[in-house]
């Protein structure tokens, strides 16, 4: 029995991250409490100096107060360092617990929904949340509950001192609310423009050869410049609002502190309080307003982190994808497609309508048809990339989702129309980056694809680094290595989308041999082709048009049928695929 939890089901408990960090939060709260108690040191030191040391002119008392205050300040500093490190650990812990599920969900999201931008906003959101949690912004929120205590102590000094402190705290709190209201939209706009800028830059980088060769690089670059200007404008707007309110809060705190001194002086002149209380209350007011001022200074980051957290929670609301509890045996008999209709993620228009067919072990199927007839879309459903909205795809009677992803992948070989290779060695790419891959399995796949001789002639053979997207290889080399990857591990179902589009004659011979080899060992091969040589080793053909299966059956019968249907009355039949003797 296999008990595994799906990626999204782990994400549902996203809000429990802070609960899981209860011990860290408790330590931060405890250290914050002690820090705020020690913050009273300055006020009471001044109170004792003015009301006890100066009237008594006692040097020993002053020395004793200085020693006590110095020790308390040292402990205060140590606790501030400890709290800063605890906040850093809190951000690290949140990232560690969230990054795996969020990364998995982000990478799989394009298979479920239509994305805007570069699709990596959720990873940036995670960085935003971690950066805020690791900074001093949260410290302000741990200090805010102590503000009423400071105000209460001010009332103990004198009722009017308490009223002044309360009014100052309320006024700064209103500024914090205004900061929240004014920061929401600018911060959201900055996030949107940043995503647009990143998406354009990635598009330019990925297509630089085409842009440079055909001379429209500067036009795309101009689009990036415009987007970057808009991003900078939004950034400046958000910073102006945030820094403006931060400056106002600092000025108001200084005004309040001076006002407290003036009020204290009036009370001293009226002999209602002492000079020590006057100085102490000013220092105490400054400390009581510091958390609000700190919160306003970090409010932009707080709003950004809150918006990022909301987006992460929406990601967490995706339906769970729990892995099956029972491990099925490897498929070895049939592929059955029943009434399959397929939509692109996030779209409501079907691309493939009610497709049904069945294949047995040893069958080879070639799929033909005009462009945009649904061929590649059907292949995506056959290998589990897109899930049908109706109908199902079954191997040996079991739907694809009855296998865990990694286990299902061992039974499927897929070569997409645009071959994607990854930064690493040729051997790693063929072995699908399996750390336990054996040399024998890699060599067997390469020989089955007829690419072994090509690989060993390279400078480092199978250890040759191919670069991102296989940039150091030709299109034909990438396609042949992609074919070897599809054949790695002798998968039961091998699906190839135009595998000979970049092959020379030797490559096409190797492809035909590879298809025949899969069939001879009892596998199933499905191939989309526009060139005839790719169909030499298949025994069945499917013709598609307008998203529907037009014909399916033995190769010769279907080719004759669709050729007759394609011929206008009184004209020579039109071939759907060129003959082997005609130029491609």
XYZ file of C-alpha atoms in Angstrom:
584
model
C 0.000 0.000 0.000
C 1.207 3.489 -0.804
C 0.067 6.418 1.283
C 1.002 9.754 -0.265
C -0.442 13.184 0.000
C -1.118 15.345 -3.021
C 0.606 18.645 -3.493
C -2.487 20.796 -3.230
C -3.855 18.979 -0.185
C -0.681 20.051 1.626
C -1.299 23.597 0.479
C -4.739 23.697 2.070
C -3.019 24.004 5.474
C -1.051 27.064 4.362
C -2.494 29.178 7.174
C -1.167 26.615 9.650
C 2.427 27.628 8.940
C 2.429 30.139 11.791
C 0.762 27.596 14.054
C 3.567 25.181 13.227
C 6.054 27.869 14.250
C 4.397 28.326 17.643
C 7.613 27.894 19.615
C 9.400 30.527 17.503
C 6.468 32.925 17.798
C 6.349 32.360 21.553
C 10.053 33.147 21.828
C 9.592 36.322 19.742
C 6.620 37.415 21.857
C 8.520 36.716 25.089
C 11.616 38.586 23.963
C 9.421 41.462 22.729
C 7.746 41.654 26.144
C 11.071 41.839 27.969
C 12.388 44.371 25.435
C 9.386 46.599 26.016
C 9.813 46.352 29.781
C 13.498 47.203 29.462
C 12.514 50.115 27.220
C 11.250 51.817 30.367
C 14.827 52.044 31.592
C 15.452 55.473 30.078
C 12.275 56.994 31.494
C 12.785 55.750 35.024
C 16.507 56.541 34.928
C 15.734 60.179 34.118
C 12.959 60.203 36.720
C 15.363 59.035 39.433
C 18.143 61.388 38.334
C 15.948 64.503 38.375
C 13.852 63.647 41.430
C 16.369 61.840 43.623
C 19.991 62.378 42.591
C 19.915 66.123 41.886
C 17.895 67.123 45.002
C 20.049 64.890 47.252
C 23.320 65.575 45.425
C 24.202 61.913 46.085
C 27.050 60.672 43.865
C 26.801 57.023 45.075
C 23.116 56.998 44.107
C 23.995 58.288 40.624
C 26.749 55.692 40.212
C 24.367 52.941 41.278
C 21.695 54.148 38.838
C 24.243 54.342 35.996
C 25.417 50.767 36.666
C 21.863 49.407 36.831
C 20.812 51.321 33.696
C 23.948 50.187 31.831
C 23.291 46.521 32.649
C 19.664 46.859 31.558
C 20.700 48.537 28.285
C 23.136 45.700 27.569
C 20.401 43.129 28.115
C 18.102 45.238 25.930
C 20.636 45.171 23.104
C 21.212 41.430 23.440
C 17.482 40.736 23.314
C 17.097 42.946 20.226
C 19.758 40.856 18.483
C 18.048 37.640 19.591
C 14.658 38.873 18.397
C 16.113 39.872 15.027
C 17.552 36.394 14.598
C 14.299 34.790 15.668
C 12.428 36.821 13.038
C 14.942 35.675 10.430
C 14.342 32.061 11.507
C 10.598 32.633 11.315
C 10.882 33.724 7.682
C 13.212 30.807 6.952
C 10.841 28.334 8.599
C 7.832 29.675 6.698
C 9.714 29.471 3.402
C 10.980 25.972 4.113
C 7.519 24.650 4.903
C 5.779 26.449 2.061
C 8.306 26.515 -0.772
C 8.031 22.833 -1.753
C 4.234 22.678 -2.087
C 4.049 26.154 -3.636
C 6.764 25.344 -6.174
C 5.015 22.109 -7.147
C 1.645 23.818 -7.459
C 3.139 26.722 -9.436
C 4.807 24.398 -11.899
C 1.624 22.332 -12.343
C -0.760 25.277 -12.490
C -0.323 25.811 -16.272
C -1.752 22.312 -16.748
C -4.926 23.415 -14.958
C -5.480 27.076 -15.747
C -4.565 29.835 -18.151
C -1.848 32.016 -16.653
C -0.964 35.659 -17.084
C 2.589 36.962 -17.145
C 5.442 34.514 -16.711
C 3.512 32.272 -14.307
C 6.098 32.670 -11.529
C 4.302 35.329 -9.489
C 3.590 32.871 -6.673
C 7.310 32.236 -6.161
C 7.896 35.985 -5.964
C 4.988 36.164 -3.521
C 6.724 33.612 -1.341
C 9.911 35.690 -1.420
C 7.887 38.769 -0.450
C 6.292 37.007 2.523
C 9.625 35.609 3.712
C 11.395 38.969 3.335
C 8.740 40.740 5.393
C 8.655 38.077 8.095
C 12.452 38.164 8.360
C 12.630 41.956 8.698
C 11.754 44.390 11.448
C 8.199 44.945 10.235
C 6.720 42.144 12.404
C 8.602 43.525 15.416
C 6.338 46.578 15.323
C 3.262 44.371 15.613
C 4.746 42.564 18.605
C 5.435 45.956 20.211
C 2.022 47.508 19.494
C 0.180 45.667 22.334
C 2.502 47.413 24.799
C 1.436 50.879 23.691
C -1.662 50.923 25.993
C 0.610 49.951 28.893
C 2.871 52.930 28.211
C -0.188 55.181 27.975
C -1.452 53.746 31.254
C 1.870 54.560 32.956
C 1.535 58.095 31.580
C -1.821 58.378 33.374
C -0.042 57.341 36.584
C 2.344 60.260 36.125
C -0.526 62.740 35.698
C -4.022 62.604 34.123
C -3.213 65.328 31.594
C 0.010 63.570 30.624
C -2.004 60.398 30.051
C -4.599 62.250 27.938
C -1.864 63.828 25.805
C -0.175 60.427 25.296
C -3.503 58.810 24.386
C -4.356 61.530 21.875
C -0.915 61.227 20.258
C -1.262 57.418 20.009
C -4.721 57.710 18.440
C -3.502 60.275 15.907
C -0.563 58.119 14.816
C -2.829 55.063 14.651
C -5.101 56.983 12.266
C -2.028 57.650 10.139
C -1.362 53.894 10.031
C -4.925 53.294 8.786
C -4.467 55.989 6.139
C -1.169 54.356 5.137
C -2.998 51.051 4.649
C -5.710 52.627 2.493
C -3.255 54.578 0.370
C -0.777 51.735 -0.131
C -3.069 48.934 -1.345
C -3.548 49.906 -4.979
C -0.022 51.264 -5.639
C 1.601 48.133 -4.227
C -0.711 45.911 -6.305
C 0.096 47.963 -9.410
C 3.834 47.602 -8.750
C 3.398 43.823 -8.530
C 1.478 43.694 -11.817
C 3.983 45.834 -13.683
C 6.890 43.825 -12.310
C 5.288 40.616 -13.602
C 4.718 42.180 -17.046
C 8.314 43.397 -17.205
C 9.669 39.971 -16.262
C 7.452 38.203 -18.814
C 8.619 40.462 -21.653
C 12.281 40.098 -20.712
C 11.982 36.302 -20.629
C 10.245 36.293 -24.017
C 13.030 38.398 -25.530
C 15.746 36.231 -23.999
C 14.154 32.994 -25.200
C 13.645 34.288 -28.749
C 16.710 36.476 -29.164
C 17.919 34.599 -32.261
C 14.682 35.195 -34.153
C 14.464 38.813 -33.001
C 18.055 39.544 -33.977
C 17.969 37.732 -37.313
C 14.801 39.425 -38.538
C 15.599 42.807 -37.082
C 12.693 43.413 -34.725
C 14.635 43.128 -31.495
C 14.476 46.880 -30.989
C 10.678 46.871 -31.235
C 10.370 44.280 -28.475
C 13.043 46.071 -26.498
C 11.018 49.283 -26.819
C 8.038 47.433 -25.365
C 10.193 46.397 -22.400
C 11.372 49.993 -21.943
C 7.762 51.212 -21.876
C 6.788 48.560 -19.364
C 9.856 49.299 -17.273
C 8.998 53.020 -17.281
C 5.474 52.205 -16.135
C 6.889 49.926 -13.424
C 9.257 52.635 -12.214
C 6.426 55.174 -12.186
C 4.276 52.875 -10.059
C 7.247 52.156 -7.814
C 7.901 55.862 -7.319
C 4.210 56.483 -6.624
C 4.061 53.729 -4.021
C 7.319 54.865 -2.421
C 6.205 58.501 -2.369
C 3.018 57.634 -0.545
C 4.782 55.353 1.903
C 7.746 57.640 2.579
C 5.486 60.681 2.785
C 3.375 59.183 5.534
C 6.516 57.879 7.242
C 7.985 61.392 7.275
C 4.725 62.837 8.596
C 4.674 60.251 11.380
C 8.260 61.097 12.386
C 7.488 64.823 12.478
C 4.311 64.196 14.462
C 6.210 62.064 16.962
C 8.811 64.795 17.444
C 6.057 67.405 17.805
C 4.265 65.171 20.313
C 7.483 64.642 22.282
C 8.151 68.377 22.423
C 4.516 68.995 23.264
C 4.812 66.538 26.136
C 7.811 68.472 27.439
C 5.846 71.708 27.197
C 2.873 70.169 28.996
C 5.193 68.766 31.653
C 6.807 72.178 32.112
C 3.380 73.753 32.630
C 2.538 71.129 35.246
C 5.909 71.670 36.948
C 5.323 75.419 37.048
C 1.924 74.733 38.588
C 3.665 72.392 41.045
C 1.430 69.479 39.972
C 4.374 67.261 39.016
C 8.165 67.126 39.132
C 10.925 67.792 36.639
C 11.783 64.085 36.604
C 8.248 63.167 35.567
C 8.372 65.856 32.861
C 11.486 64.311 31.277
C 10.414 60.709 31.881
C 6.975 61.236 30.329
C 8.570 62.707 27.176
C 10.853 59.695 26.825
C 7.972 57.326 27.595
C 5.773 58.960 24.931
C 8.531 58.570 22.346
C 8.777 54.879 23.172
C 5.018 54.338 23.135
C 4.720 55.880 19.649
C 7.771 54.060 18.235
C 5.874 50.845 17.261
C 3.298 52.842 15.282
C 6.026 54.840 13.557
C 7.925 51.623 12.764
C 4.741 50.026 11.439
C 4.081 52.997 9.140
C 7.688 52.889 7.888
C 7.262 49.212 6.975
C 3.638 49.499 5.846
C 4.455 49.195 2.158
C 6.204 45.890 2.802
C 3.353 44.772 5.034
C 0.730 45.520 2.367
C 2.811 43.745 -0.272
C 3.275 40.708 1.964
C -0.443 40.657 2.767
C -1.384 40.747 -0.927
C 1.174 38.028 -1.642
C -0.245 35.923 1.178
C -3.750 36.327 -0.267
C -2.542 35.081 -3.667
C -0.833 32.119 -2.032
C -4.063 31.275 -0.214
C -5.917 31.322 -3.539
C -3.336 28.910 -4.895
C -3.950 26.739 -1.845
C -7.662 26.603 -2.652
C -7.058 24.494 -5.761
C -8.702 21.051 -5.618
C -6.482 18.435 -3.971
C -4.673 15.875 -6.087
C -4.142 13.009 -3.711
C -1.895 10.230 -4.916
C -3.489 6.782 -5.173
C -3.158 4.489 -2.193
C -2.592 1.261 -4.195
C 0.388 0.743 -6.481
C -0.748 -0.789 -9.773
C 1.374 -3.141 -11.885
C 3.036 -1.825 -15.031
C 0.620 -1.667 -17.990
C 1.306 -4.219 -20.688
C -1.906 -4.883 -22.658
C -4.093 -2.051 -23.916
C -4.636 1.662 -24.385
C -8.299 2.656 -24.447
C -9.650 6.120 -25.219
C -13.384 6.534 -24.620
C -15.407 9.628 -25.542
C -12.610 12.056 -24.794
C -13.254 15.798 -25.147
C -10.403 18.165 -24.358
C -10.276 21.874 -23.547
C -7.125 23.957 -23.204
C -6.546 24.998 -19.551
C -8.683 28.022 -18.715
C -10.575 27.846 -22.027
C -14.190 26.897 -22.683
C -13.884 25.888 -26.341
C -13.286 22.177 -26.987
C -10.311 21.336 -29.177
C -10.967 17.583 -29.412
C -14.516 16.197 -29.506
C -15.592 12.710 -28.399
C -12.448 10.837 -29.453
C -12.656 7.048 -29.019
C -10.263 4.294 -30.099
C -8.342 1.353 -28.676
C -4.875 -0.105 -29.221
C -3.268 -3.339 -28.097
C 0.280 -4.250 -27.202
C 2.439 -4.226 -30.332
C 0.273 -1.712 -32.217
C 1.721 1.331 -33.956
C -0.631 4.231 -34.712
C 0.105 7.150 -37.014
C -2.072 10.256 -36.641
C -2.460 12.516 -39.679
C -4.516 15.578 -40.451
C -4.229 19.280 -41.220
C -2.816 21.815 -38.786
C -5.051 22.740 -35.836
C -7.043 19.526 -36.174
C -6.391 18.532 -32.551
C -3.552 16.041 -33.003
C -1.114 17.483 -30.467
C -3.952 18.201 -28.040
C -5.009 14.555 -28.173
C -1.427 13.475 -27.450
C -1.364 15.715 -24.348
C -4.374 13.864 -22.997
C -2.889 10.463 -23.825
C 0.179 11.132 -21.682
C -1.698 12.875 -18.845
C -0.583 16.474 -19.453
C -4.147 17.742 -19.908
C -7.094 16.012 -18.283
C -10.166 15.396 -20.477
C -13.290 17.286 -19.456
C -15.296 14.281 -20.634
C -14.339 10.681 -21.209
C -11.149 8.998 -20.056
C -7.828 7.524 -21.124
C -7.011 4.085 -19.709
C -3.985 1.801 -19.670
C -4.929 -1.817 -19.019
C -8.354 -0.558 -17.916
C -7.041 1.939 -15.314
C -7.219 5.699 -15.751
C -3.890 7.509 -15.799
C -4.448 9.187 -12.424
C -4.499 5.787 -10.713
C -0.703 5.791 -10.930
C 1.438 8.226 -8.933
C 3.085 10.748 -11.244
C 6.643 9.404 -11.025
C 5.504 5.800 -11.381
C 3.222 6.589 -14.335
C 6.077 8.434 -16.021
C 8.143 5.245 -16.116
C 5.481 3.642 -18.304
C 5.233 6.553 -20.771
C 7.700 7.960 -23.275
C 6.866 11.354 -24.787
C 8.598 13.411 -27.446
C 6.817 16.773 -27.857
C 6.768 18.833 -31.026
C 9.147 21.347 -29.461
C 11.855 19.272 -27.816
C 12.826 20.585 -24.371
C 16.170 19.507 -22.978
C 17.676 20.731 -19.725
C 20.982 22.097 -18.548
C 23.112 19.068 -17.746
C 24.851 16.205 -19.513
C 23.469 14.143 -22.372
C 23.344 11.106 -20.090
C 21.337 13.000 -17.465
C 18.830 14.152 -20.073
C 18.386 10.685 -21.536
C 17.957 9.192 -18.052
C 15.353 11.849 -17.157
C 17.720 13.030 -14.390
C 17.261 9.796 -12.482
C 20.087 9.798 -9.898
C 20.026 5.996 -9.814
C 20.098 5.482 -13.580
C 22.439 2.759 -14.755
C 24.841 3.150 -17.646
C 23.272 0.091 -19.269
C 19.814 1.698 -19.330
C 21.176 4.951 -20.796
C 23.149 3.107 -23.479
C 20.146 0.929 -24.328
C 17.921 3.982 -24.846
C 20.551 5.758 -26.939
C 21.085 2.686 -29.125
C 17.336 2.189 -29.502
C 17.090 5.778 -30.771
C 20.103 5.251 -33.053
C 21.958 8.147 -31.457
C 24.801 6.302 -29.695
C 27.339 6.871 -32.484
C 26.451 10.543 -32.647
C 26.941 10.960 -28.880
C 30.302 9.197 -28.596
C 31.725 11.445 -31.326
C 31.107 14.509 -29.150
C 34.051 15.898 -27.114
C 32.906 14.456 -23.796
C 30.579 11.763 -25.082
C 27.674 11.115 -22.747
C 29.142 13.638 -20.267
C 28.835 16.504 -22.759
C 27.116 19.536 -21.230
C 24.309 20.671 -23.558
C 23.318 23.975 -21.908
C 19.862 25.327 -21.155
C 17.275 23.996 -23.638
C 20.098 22.051 -25.309
C 21.475 25.298 -26.781
C 24.794 23.677 -27.720
C 23.066 21.076 -29.934
C 21.506 21.308 -33.376
C 17.751 20.850 -33.791
C 18.255 17.368 -35.192
C 20.547 16.368 -32.310
C 18.038 17.655 -29.770
C 15.273 15.679 -31.437
C 17.255 12.433 -31.490
C 18.347 12.799 -27.848
C 14.724 13.596 -26.979
C 13.737 10.350 -28.697
C 16.291 8.452 -26.600
C 14.799 10.033 -23.479
C 11.319 8.933 -24.579
C 12.597 5.349 -25.007
C 14.492 5.268 -21.697
C 13.329 2.458 -19.429
C 11.346 0.632 -22.175
C 8.025 2.412 -21.518
C 4.824 0.649 -22.557
C 3.309 3.723 -24.260
C 5.547 5.825 -26.518
C 4.002 9.018 -27.930
C 5.902 11.013 -30.553
C 4.748 14.375 -31.944
C 6.339 14.971 -35.370
C 9.574 13.235 -34.332
C 11.146 13.530 -37.792
C 10.581 17.247 -38.374
C 14.320 17.996 -37.969
C 15.838 14.647 -38.916
C 18.050 13.803 -41.860
C 17.812 10.500 -43.724
C 19.942 8.655 -41.136
C 17.761 10.015 -38.360
C 14.587 8.876 -40.111
C 16.010 5.380 -40.548
C 16.824 5.289 -36.836
C 13.316 6.535 -35.995
C 11.682 3.794 -38.059
C 13.867 1.183 -36.367
C 12.995 2.588 -32.929
C 9.247 2.378 -33.637
C 9.607 -1.186 -34.872
C 11.628 -2.073 -31.762
C 8.958 -0.716 -29.408
C 6.289 -2.731 -31.206
C 8.386 -5.891 -31.221
C 8.840 -5.797 -27.421
C 5.077 -5.413 -26.889
C 4.802 -1.661 -26.486
C 2.391 0.773 -28.126
C 3.631 3.607 -30.338
C 1.579 6.648 -31.346
C 3.125 9.118 -33.749
C 1.886 12.372 -35.284
C 3.413 12.841 -38.719
C 3.271 15.098 -41.768
C 6.061 13.236 -43.545
C 5.523 9.699 -44.877
C 8.733 8.079 -43.641
C 7.513 8.358 -40.060
C 4.592 6.032 -40.872
C 6.643 3.202 -42.357
C 6.716 1.162 -39.124
C 3.090 1.677 -37.986
C 0.192 -0.618 -38.819
C -2.725 1.716 -38.042
C -3.581 5.270 -39.039
C -6.008 7.817 -37.609
C -7.125 10.838 -39.618
C -8.279 13.892 -37.673
C -10.074 17.041 -38.784
C -11.788 19.847 -36.899
C -11.014 18.169 -33.591
C -12.731 14.896 -34.502
C -11.552 11.466 -35.603
C -12.456 11.173 -39.285
C -11.091 7.688 -39.854
C -9.301 4.959 -37.914
C -8.078 1.530 -38.920
C -5.386 -0.352 -40.868
C -2.872 2.004 -42.472
C -3.496 1.235 -46.138
C -7.295 1.338 -45.835
C -7.375 4.654 -43.996
C -4.869 6.327 -46.322
C -6.909 5.263 -49.354
C -10.142 6.421 -47.700
C -8.945 9.885 -46.717
C -7.225 10.364 -50.077
C -10.492 9.723 -51.926
C -12.385 12.050 -49.589
C -9.830 14.809 -50.144
C -10.133 14.704 -53.940
C -12.627 17.190 -55.523
C -15.014 15.680 -58.097
C -13.339 15.129 -61.467
C -9.844 15.832 -60.169
C -6.913 13.641 -59.323
C -6.899 12.504 -55.648
C -4.930 14.775 -53.336
C -2.384 13.153 -51.076
C -2.611 14.084 -47.399
C 1.054 13.205 -47.024
C 3.772 13.343 -49.630
C 5.208 10.193 -51.166
C 8.706 9.104 -50.275
C 10.021 10.171 -53.688
C 8.653 13.714 -53.521
C 10.572 16.593 -51.981
C 9.573 17.609 -48.454
